[in-house]
mmCIF file of C-alpha atoms in Angstrom:
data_model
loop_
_atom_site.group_PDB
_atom_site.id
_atom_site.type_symbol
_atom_site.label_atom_id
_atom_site.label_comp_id
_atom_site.label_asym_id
_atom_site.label_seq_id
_atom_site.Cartn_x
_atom_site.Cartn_y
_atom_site.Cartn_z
ATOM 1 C CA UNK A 1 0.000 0.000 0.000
ATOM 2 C CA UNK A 2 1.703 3.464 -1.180
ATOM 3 C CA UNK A 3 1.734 6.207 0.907
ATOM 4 C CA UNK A 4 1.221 9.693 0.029
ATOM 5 C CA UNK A 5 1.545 13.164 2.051
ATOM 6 C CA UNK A 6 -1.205 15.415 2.945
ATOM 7 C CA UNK A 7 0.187 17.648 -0.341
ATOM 8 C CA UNK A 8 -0.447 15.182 -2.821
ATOM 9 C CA UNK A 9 -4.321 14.212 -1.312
ATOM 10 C CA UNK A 10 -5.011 18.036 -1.741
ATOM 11 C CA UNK A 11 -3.628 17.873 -5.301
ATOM 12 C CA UNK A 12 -5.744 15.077 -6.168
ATOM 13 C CA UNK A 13 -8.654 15.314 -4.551
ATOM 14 C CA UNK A 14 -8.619 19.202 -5.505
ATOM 15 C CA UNK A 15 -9.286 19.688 -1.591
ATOM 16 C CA UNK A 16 -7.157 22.143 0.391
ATOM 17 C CA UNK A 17 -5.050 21.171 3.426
ATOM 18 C CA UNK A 18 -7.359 22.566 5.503
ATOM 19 C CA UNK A 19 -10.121 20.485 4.857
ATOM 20 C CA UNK A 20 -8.376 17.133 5.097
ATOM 21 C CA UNK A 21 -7.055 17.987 8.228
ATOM 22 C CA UNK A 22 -11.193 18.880 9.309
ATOM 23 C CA UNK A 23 -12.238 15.590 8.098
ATOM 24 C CA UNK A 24 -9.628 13.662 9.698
ATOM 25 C CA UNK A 25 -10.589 15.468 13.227
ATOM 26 C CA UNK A 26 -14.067 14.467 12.291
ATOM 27 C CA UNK A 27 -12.991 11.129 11.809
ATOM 28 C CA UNK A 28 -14.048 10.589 8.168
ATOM 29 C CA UNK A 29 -10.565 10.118 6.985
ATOM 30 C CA UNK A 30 -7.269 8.703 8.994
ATOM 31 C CA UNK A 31 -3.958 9.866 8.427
ATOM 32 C CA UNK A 32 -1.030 6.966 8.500
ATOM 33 C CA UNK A 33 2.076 9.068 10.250
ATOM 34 C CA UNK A 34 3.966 11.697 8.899
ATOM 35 C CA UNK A 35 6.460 12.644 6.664
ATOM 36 C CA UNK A 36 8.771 14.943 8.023
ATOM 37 C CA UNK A 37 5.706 17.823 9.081
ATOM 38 C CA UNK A 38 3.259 16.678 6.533
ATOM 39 C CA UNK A 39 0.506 13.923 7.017
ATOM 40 C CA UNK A 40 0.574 10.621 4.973
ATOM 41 C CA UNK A 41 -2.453 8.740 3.940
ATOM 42 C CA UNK A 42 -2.918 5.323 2.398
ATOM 43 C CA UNK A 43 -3.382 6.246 -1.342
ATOM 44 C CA UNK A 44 -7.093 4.566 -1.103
ATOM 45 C CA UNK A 45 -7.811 8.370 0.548
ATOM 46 C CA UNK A 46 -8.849 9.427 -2.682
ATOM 47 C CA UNK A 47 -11.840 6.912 -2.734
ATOM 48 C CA UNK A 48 -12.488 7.783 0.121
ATOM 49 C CA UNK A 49 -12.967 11.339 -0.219
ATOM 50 C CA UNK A 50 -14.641 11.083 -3.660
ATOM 51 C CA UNK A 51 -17.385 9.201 -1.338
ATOM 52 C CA UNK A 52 -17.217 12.090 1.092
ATOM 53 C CA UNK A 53 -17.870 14.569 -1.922
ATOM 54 C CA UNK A 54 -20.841 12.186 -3.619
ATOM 55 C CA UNK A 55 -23.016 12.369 -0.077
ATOM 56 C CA UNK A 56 -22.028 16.108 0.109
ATOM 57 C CA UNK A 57 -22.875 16.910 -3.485
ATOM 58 C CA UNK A 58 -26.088 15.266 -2.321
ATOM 59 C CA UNK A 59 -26.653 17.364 0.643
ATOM 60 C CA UNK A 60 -25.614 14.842 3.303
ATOM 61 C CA UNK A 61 -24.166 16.444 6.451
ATOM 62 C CA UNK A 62 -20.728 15.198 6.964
ATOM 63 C CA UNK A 63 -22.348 13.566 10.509
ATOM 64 C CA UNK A 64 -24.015 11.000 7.956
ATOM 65 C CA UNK A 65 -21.747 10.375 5.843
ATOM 66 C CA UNK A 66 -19.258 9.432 8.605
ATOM 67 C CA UNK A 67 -22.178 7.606 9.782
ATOM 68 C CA UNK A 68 -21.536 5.075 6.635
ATOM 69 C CA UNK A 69 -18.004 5.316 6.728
ATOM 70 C CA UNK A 70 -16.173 2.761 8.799
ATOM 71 C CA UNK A 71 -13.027 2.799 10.104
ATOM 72 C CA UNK A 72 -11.789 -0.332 8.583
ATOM 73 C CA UNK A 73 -12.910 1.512 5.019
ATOM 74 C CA UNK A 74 -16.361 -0.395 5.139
ATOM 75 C CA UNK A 75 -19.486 1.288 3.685
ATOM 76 C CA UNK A 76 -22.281 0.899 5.047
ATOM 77 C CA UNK A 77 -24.924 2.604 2.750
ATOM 78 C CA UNK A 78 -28.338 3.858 4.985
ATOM 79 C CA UNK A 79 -30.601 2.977 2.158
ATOM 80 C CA UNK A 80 -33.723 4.943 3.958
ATOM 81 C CA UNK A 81 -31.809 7.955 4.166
ATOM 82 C CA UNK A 82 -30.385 7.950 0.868
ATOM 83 C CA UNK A 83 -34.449 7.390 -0.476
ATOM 84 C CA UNK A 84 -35.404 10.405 1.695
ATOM 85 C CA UNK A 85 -32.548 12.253 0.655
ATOM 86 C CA UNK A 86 -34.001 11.378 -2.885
ATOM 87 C CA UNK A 87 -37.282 12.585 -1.592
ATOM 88 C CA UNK A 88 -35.781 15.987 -0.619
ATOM 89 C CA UNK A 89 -34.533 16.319 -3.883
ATOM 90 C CA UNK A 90 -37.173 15.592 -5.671
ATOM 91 C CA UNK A 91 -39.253 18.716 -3.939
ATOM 92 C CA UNK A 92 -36.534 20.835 -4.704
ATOM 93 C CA UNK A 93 -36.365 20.196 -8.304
ATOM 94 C CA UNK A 94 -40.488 20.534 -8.302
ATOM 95 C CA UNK A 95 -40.116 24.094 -6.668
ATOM 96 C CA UNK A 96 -37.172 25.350 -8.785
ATOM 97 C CA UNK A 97 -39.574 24.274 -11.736
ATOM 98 C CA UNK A 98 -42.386 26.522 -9.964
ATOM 99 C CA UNK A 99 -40.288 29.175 -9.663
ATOM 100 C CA UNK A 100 -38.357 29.116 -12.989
ATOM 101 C CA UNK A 101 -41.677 28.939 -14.931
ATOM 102 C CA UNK A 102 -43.205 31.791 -12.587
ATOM 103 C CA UNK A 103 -40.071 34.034 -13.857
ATOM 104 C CA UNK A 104 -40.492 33.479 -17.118
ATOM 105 C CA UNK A 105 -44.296 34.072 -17.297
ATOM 106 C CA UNK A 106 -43.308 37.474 -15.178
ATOM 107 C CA UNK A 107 -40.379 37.917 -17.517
ATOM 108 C CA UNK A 108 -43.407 38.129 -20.041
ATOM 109 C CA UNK A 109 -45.670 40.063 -18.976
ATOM 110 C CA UNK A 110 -47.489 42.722 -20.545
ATOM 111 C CA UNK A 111 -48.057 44.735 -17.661
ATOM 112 C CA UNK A 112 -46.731 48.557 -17.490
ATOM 113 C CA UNK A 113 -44.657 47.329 -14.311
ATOM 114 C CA UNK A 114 -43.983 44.578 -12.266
ATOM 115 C CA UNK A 115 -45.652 45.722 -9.627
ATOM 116 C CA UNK A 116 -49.129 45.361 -11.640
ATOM 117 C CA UNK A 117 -48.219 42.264 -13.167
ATOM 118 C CA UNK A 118 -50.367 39.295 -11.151
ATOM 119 C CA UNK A 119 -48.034 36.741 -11.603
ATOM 120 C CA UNK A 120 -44.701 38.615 -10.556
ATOM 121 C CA UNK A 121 -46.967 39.696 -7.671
ATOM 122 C CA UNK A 122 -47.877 35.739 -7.062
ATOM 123 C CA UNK A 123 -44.030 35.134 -7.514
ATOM 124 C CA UNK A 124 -43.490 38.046 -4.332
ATOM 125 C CA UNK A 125 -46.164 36.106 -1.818
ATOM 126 C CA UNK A 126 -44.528 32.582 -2.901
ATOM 127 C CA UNK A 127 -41.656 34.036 -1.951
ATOM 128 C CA UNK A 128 -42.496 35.719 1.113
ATOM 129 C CA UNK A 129 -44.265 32.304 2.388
ATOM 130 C CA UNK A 130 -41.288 29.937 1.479
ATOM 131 C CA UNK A 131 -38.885 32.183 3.353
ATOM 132 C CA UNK A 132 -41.121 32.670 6.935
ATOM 133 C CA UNK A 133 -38.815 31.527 9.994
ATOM 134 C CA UNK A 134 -35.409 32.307 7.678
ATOM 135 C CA UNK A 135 -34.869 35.152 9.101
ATOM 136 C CA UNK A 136 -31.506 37.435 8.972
#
């Protein structure tokens, strides 16, 4: 098994330092030693972190993805939450589809202004009641 230093994992894996060193205190990734200053990793890192990225480009929290992560390099895949997260998803896509097609049909409209077009008026309240307890 080659090792390689915490450089080299942030040159592959297109990851800065900074981060590997954040998922290794979360305990998603293990480092093997060091080299001189620098962390070493088994070179099966890259796997998996490519993992880590798939469950965050999926909008897991890194909680559970280390939840399927063992630290023997097993997976163990929570099929319920990777449905729901499938779920979630698919609401998303339905209300970016509501909203794109709402700013197209206000993108069209006839009306003198915006403020007196119905549907960019519709698009405001839609707005207003998705956003209720987001407060800045």
């Amino acid at each position: 098994m080659g090792l390689i230093d915490i450089a080299e994992v942030a040159r592959r894996s297109g990851l800065p330092a900074s981060t590997l060193r954040y998922y290794e205190q979360q305990g998603l990734i293990e480092s093997l030693g060091r080299r001189g200053l620098r962390r070493t990793f088994a070179a099966d890192v890259i796997d998996r972190l490519s993992l880590i990225a798939l469950g965050r480009s999926a909008g897991l929290s890194l909680s559970e993805i280390g939840g399927m992560l063992s630290p023997d390099g097993e997976i163990r895949i929570d099929r319920g939450l990777l449905a729901a997260k499938a779920d979630e998803i698919d609401r998303t896509i339905r209300k970016l589809e509501t909203l794109r097609d709402g700013l197209r049909s206000a993108a069209r409209c006839p009306a003198p202004s915006h403020a007196e077009c119905p549907t960019f008026r519709s698009l405001q309240g839609a707005a207003l009641g998705c956003c209720r307890g987001h407060r800045q």
